[in-house]
Every structure is written in structure tokens, then in C-alpha cells.
Amino acid sequence: MHYRPLGQTGLQISVLGLGTGTRFGDPKNQSRTDATRLVRTALDLGVNYIDTAPMYLAAEEILGEALAGVPRERFLLATKFFPADEHGAPFTPAQLRASVVRSLQRLRLDTIDVLQLHGLRPHWVNPVMDALGGELEALQREGKYRFLGASETIVEDPRHAMLPLVAPSGRFSMGLVGYSPLSPWAELRALPACAKHGIGVVGMVAVPRALRDPARLQQLIHEARGRGEAGVNELPGENPLDWLIDEHTPTLAAAGYRFAVAHPAIASVLAGTLSREHLEANIAAVCAPPMPAVQLDRVRQIFLRTDPDKWRPYDL
Ligand SMILES: NC(=O)c1ccc[n+]([C@@H]2O[C@H](COP(=O)([O-])OP(=O)(O)OC[C@H]3O[C@@H](n4cnc5c(N)ncnc54)[C@H](OP(=O)(O)O)[C@@H]3O)[C@@H](O)[C@H]2O)c1
């Protein structure tokens, strides 16, 4: 495993982080024994960064069980607080505190390493920080969490406007950013803003369904051609992304993870999986030599010219 610094936090995090989104948190998908085995395997393979959230069904509780007895220095735990209701009204400081305390209880931890504001929309930034900034500082002073982060929502913020907004404030130490070969737009503004202000970046959504399902990829490309989207028109008709496959990249899923960690601003990329085989393949992809410049350039030439409001390859 390789490790990189997470911005200016002083943390060294594994280039592959374990995502424990809703699929992981849904008890229908795996037994507690399987979940514990997967988490322990990830740790044994050198993964030290685990991302979760109260919204991921039972994920925090499952992790609490899986990590019980694991020496605390072996892992860094990042969880979240979703900061506003469906109308965009910020939750109260008491609701924030209660959520953090519940996360600590479920995770069976004394401190959270990274607390992220979950799915922070650009227009929520000011109201949320006005409402919760003081309590966030208090919780940090009390040691309930170490570093503050912000996770974006690629569906509602496809131009990645939130991180450039919060980066100069000095309040945030990390950002969780959607970044894949099919949606590389974060590198235009969000990643440079994070790098400039010393914010550590973790990547997510590196492998949307279209990189695992050739029919879905063909459908997206067909629709984009119908709209006359620049860039996508240059893709070959058959096996449109096979030029990303090489000796270190056996699949397009590997290409997604390998592309994400090729960006120098990205410390780690999250991969959620319920499969040991996929976990091992994903680690091999992020630890392979950097993706060649010719492939990176071609991805940029094609996909940076798509329109993020229309080309929306995010479904998982
Ligand atoms: N706004 C936010 O804060 C936000 C939003 C989205 C995600 N997240 C976080 O980011 C993490 C990563 O999310 P994600 O959106 O990137 O998706 P994901 O949850 O990592 O899902 C990845 C999908 O790819 C499959 N997969 C993984 N490795 C594979 C491989 N080598 N070959 C083929 N298929 C493979 C997985 O299925 P298998 O089980 O079959 O491997 C799964 O269906 C989440 O778990 C969550 O922690 C945060």
C-alpha cells in the first residue's frame, strides 16, 4: 500500500480508502461476520482510511463491531453530519452534537478523525456555517473529532462549486470530491483551490456504473452523441474506452481508480466493495505506476469538454 499526506492534517492515509456507503450499511447485503472479515482484510492489506456516515443505514454500527479490539492507531475514521433539512434550513447545534455523540457511540470510539459536513451544497455554506460554526469548534475543542471536512454532492453540484467557496475560509482540513475519468471537472477549480489552501482531498465516485457496465456506457454515449456533445463524439464506436486498458489496468473499474489517484491533489480514493477480490484489484490499481500522460491527456480532451449539466455519468 502507498500512503500520502492528507493536506496539512499531519495524517498519512492509504491511497485506497474503504467506502462504507449504503450498500455496505444495508444488513440485507452482507452478514456481520462478512462485514467484519472485509474490514479486517482491508486493514491487513494496508487500508487505514475508512469513510462512513450516519445516513448509510447500519454502516456505523457495523463498523463499530468490526473495529472493536483493533488497535486505534491502525485506522483513521471519517464520518459525517448532514447539515440541513430538505428545505435547506440548517439543523441546530443541539442536533449536530447529538449526531456526533451517536456516531461515537455506534462506532465505539472516543474521537472521530474527520467529521465531514455531508453533501454540502454551495448555497448552504453560509447559513450552515453561521448556524453551526460555533458548535463545530466546541466539539473539536472537546476532542469529539479532530479535523473538519466537507463532502460535496456531485449530482447537485456537478461543477464542483462548494469546495472553492469553503477552501479560503481556513475552517476545513479536507474535502471529499467526485472525480472519475468520465467526470474529471473537479480538476478545473475544486482541486486547485484545495491544493492552494492546504486542504486534503479524498476522491469518490471514481467508478460509476458506466465503467462497470458496457451497456450503460454505450447508452450514455449514444445519448450524448444525440445531443451533439463535443468530446464524446471522438470516442470510437466499438469498445469506446478500451484505450484505457493496459498491463496495469485490466478493467475499466481499475482505470477509474487509477485515474483518480493520478491527480497530485488527491490523497486517497474511496472504493466501496463487498468483495475481497475487488478490494485486492482496487488496491493493485491505485498502487500501480501512475497512469501514462497520454491516457490522462486523452481523458481530459474528451471528458473535460462535456457539459456537466447534461453529461451526467454518476449512477452507481
Ligand atoms: N456525498 C458524499 O459524501 C458521498 C457520496 C457518494 C459516496 N460517498 C462515499 O464514497 C464511497 C465510495 O462511493 P462510490 O460512489 O465511489 O461508490 P462505491 O460505494 O464505492 O461503489 C462502487 C461500486 O463498484 C463496485 N466495484 C468496486 N470495485 C470493483 C471492481 N474492482 N470491479 C467491479 N466493480 C467494482 C462495487 O460493487 P462490488 O461490491 O461488487 O465490488 C460497487 O457497486 C462510499 O462508500 C461512501 O463512503 C460519499
mmCIF file of C-alpha atoms and ligand atoms in Angstrom, residues 18-21 23 51-52 56 80 118-119 151-153 176 204-207 212 251 253-254 257 270-275 278 281-282 316, ligand 1:
data_model
loop_
_atom_site.group_PDB
_atom_site.id
_atom_site.type_symbol
_atom_site.label_atom_id
_atom_site.label_comp_id
_atom_site.label_asym_id
_atom_site.label_seq_id
_atom_site.Cartn_x
_atom_site.Cartn_y
_atom_site.Cartn_z
ATOM 1 C CA LEU A 18 -12.677 1.901 2.263
ATOM 2 C CA GLY A 19 -16.074 3.418 1.462
ATOM 3 C CA THR A 20 -18.930 2.060 3.530
ATOM 4 C CA GLY A 21 -21.901 3.630 1.746
ATOM 5 C CA ARG A 23 -24.678 -0.948 0.156
ATOM 6 C CA ASP A 51 -15.333 6.586 5.283
ATOM 7 C CA THR A 52 -18.851 6.260 6.639
ATOM 8 C CA TYR A 56 -25.550 4.820 5.436
ATOM 9 C CA LYS A 80 -20.319 12.856 8.526
ATOM 10 C CA HIS A 118 -22.250 15.706 4.305
ATOM 11 C CA GLY A 119 -23.367 16.764 0.841
ATOM 12 C CA SER A 151 -18.226 16.334 1.228
ATOM 13 C CA GLU A 152 -19.719 17.628 -1.972
ATOM 14 C CA THR A 153 -22.719 16.289 -3.843
ATOM 15 C CA LEU A 176 -14.481 14.650 -0.406
ATOM 16 C CA MET A 204 -15.189 9.348 -4.539
ATOM 17 C CA VAL A 205 -17.438 8.090 -7.355
ATOM 18 C CA ALA A 206 -14.289 7.112 -9.303
ATOM 19 C CA VAL A 207 -16.077 4.114 -10.805
ATOM 20 C CA ARG A 212 -18.568 -1.485 -14.862
ATOM 21 C CA THR A 251 -10.605 -3.415 -16.378
ATOM 22 C CA ALA A 253 -13.008 -0.167 -12.954
ATOM 23 C CA ALA A 254 -9.234 -0.273 -12.441
ATOM 24 C CA TYR A 257 -9.404 4.210 -9.542
ATOM 25 C CA LEU A 270 -12.641 5.681 -1.784
ATOM 26 C CA ALA A 271 -13.824 2.353 -3.094
ATOM 27 C CA GLY A 272 -16.860 0.670 -1.669
ATOM 28 C CA THR A 273 -16.993 -3.063 -2.256
ATOM 29 C CA LEU A 274 -18.415 -6.126 -0.608
ATOM 30 C CA SER A 275 -15.903 -8.362 -2.383
ATOM 31 C CA HIS A 278 -12.500 -6.352 -5.909
ATOM 32 C CA ALA A 281 -7.944 -5.454 -7.557
ATOM 33 C CA ASN A 282 -8.612 -1.861 -6.457
ATOM 34 C CA LEU A 316 -23.763 3.730 -9.354
HETATM 35 N N1 LIG B 1 -21.618 12.971 -0.831
HETATM 36 C C1 LIG B 1 -20.958 12.040 -0.178
HETATM 37 O O1 LIG B 1 -20.494 12.272 0.913
HETATM 38 C C2 LIG B 1 -20.732 10.690 -0.796
HETATM 39 C C3 LIG B 1 -21.365 10.343 -1.984
HETATM 40 C C4 LIG B 1 -21.087 9.104 -2.547
HETATM 41 C C5 LIG B 1 -20.191 8.234 -1.913
HETATM 42 N N2 LIG B 1 -19.595 8.581 -0.736
HETATM 43 C C6 LIG B 1 -18.614 7.687 -0.060
HETATM 44 O O2 LIG B 1 -17.711 7.268 -1.059
HETATM 45 C C7 LIG B 1 -17.635 5.841 -1.054
HETATM 46 C C8 LIG B 1 -17.349 5.388 -2.451
HETATM 47 O O3 LIG B 1 -18.528 5.636 -3.194
HETATM 48 P P1 LIG B 1 -18.618 5.493 -4.749
HETATM 49 O O4 LIG B 1 -19.680 6.423 -5.149
HETATM 50 O O5 LIG B 1 -17.260 5.616 -5.333
HETATM 51 O O6 LIG B 1 -19.184 4.047 -4.991
HETATM 52 P P2 LIG B 1 -18.980 2.772 -4.147
HETATM 53 O O7 LIG B 1 -19.866 2.787 -2.978
HETATM 54 O O8 LIG B 1 -17.509 2.654 -3.925
HETATM 55 O O9 LIG B 1 -19.487 1.653 -5.124
HETATM 56 C C9 LIG B 1 -18.593 1.096 -6.038
HETATM 57 C C10 LIG B 1 -19.313 0.075 -6.870
HETATM 58 O O10 LIG B 1 -18.343 -0.504 -7.718
HETATM 59 C C11 LIG B 1 -18.273 -1.906 -7.499
HETATM 60 N N3 LIG B 1 -16.857 -2.234 -7.533
HETATM 61 C C12 LIG B 1 -15.886 -1.891 -6.654
HETATM 62 N N4 LIG B 1 -14.694 -2.357 -7.072
HETATM 63 C C13 LIG B 1 -14.932 -3.017 -8.241
HETATM 64 C C14 LIG B 1 -14.100 -3.737 -9.141
HETATM 65 N N5 LIG B 1 -12.796 -3.860 -8.930
HETATM 66 N N6 LIG B 1 -14.668 -4.275 -10.247
HETATM 67 C C15 LIG B 1 -16.002 -4.136 -10.479
HETATM 68 N N7 LIG B 1 -16.831 -3.481 -9.660
HETATM 69 C C16 LIG B 1 -16.306 -2.931 -8.542
HETATM 70 C C17 LIG B 1 -18.901 -2.184 -6.170
HETATM 71 O O11 LIG B 1 -19.537 -3.453 -6.167
HETATM 72 P P3 LIG B 1 -18.876 -4.777 -5.520
HETATM 73 O O12 LIG B 1 -19.387 -4.881 -4.130
HETATM 74 O O13 LIG B 1 -19.381 -5.868 -6.404
HETATM 75 O O14 LIG B 1 -17.396 -4.636 -5.591
HETATM 76 C C18 LIG B 1 -19.939 -1.044 -6.101
HETATM 77 O O15 LIG B 1 -21.122 -1.421 -6.750
HETATM 78 C C19 LIG B 1 -18.975 5.381 -0.475
HETATM 79 O O16 LIG B 1 -18.897 4.082 0.022
HETATM 80 C C20 LIG B 1 -19.173 6.417 0.574
HETATM 81 O O17 LIG B 1 -18.370 6.064 1.707
HETATM 82 C C21 LIG B 1 -19.841 9.812 -0.189
#
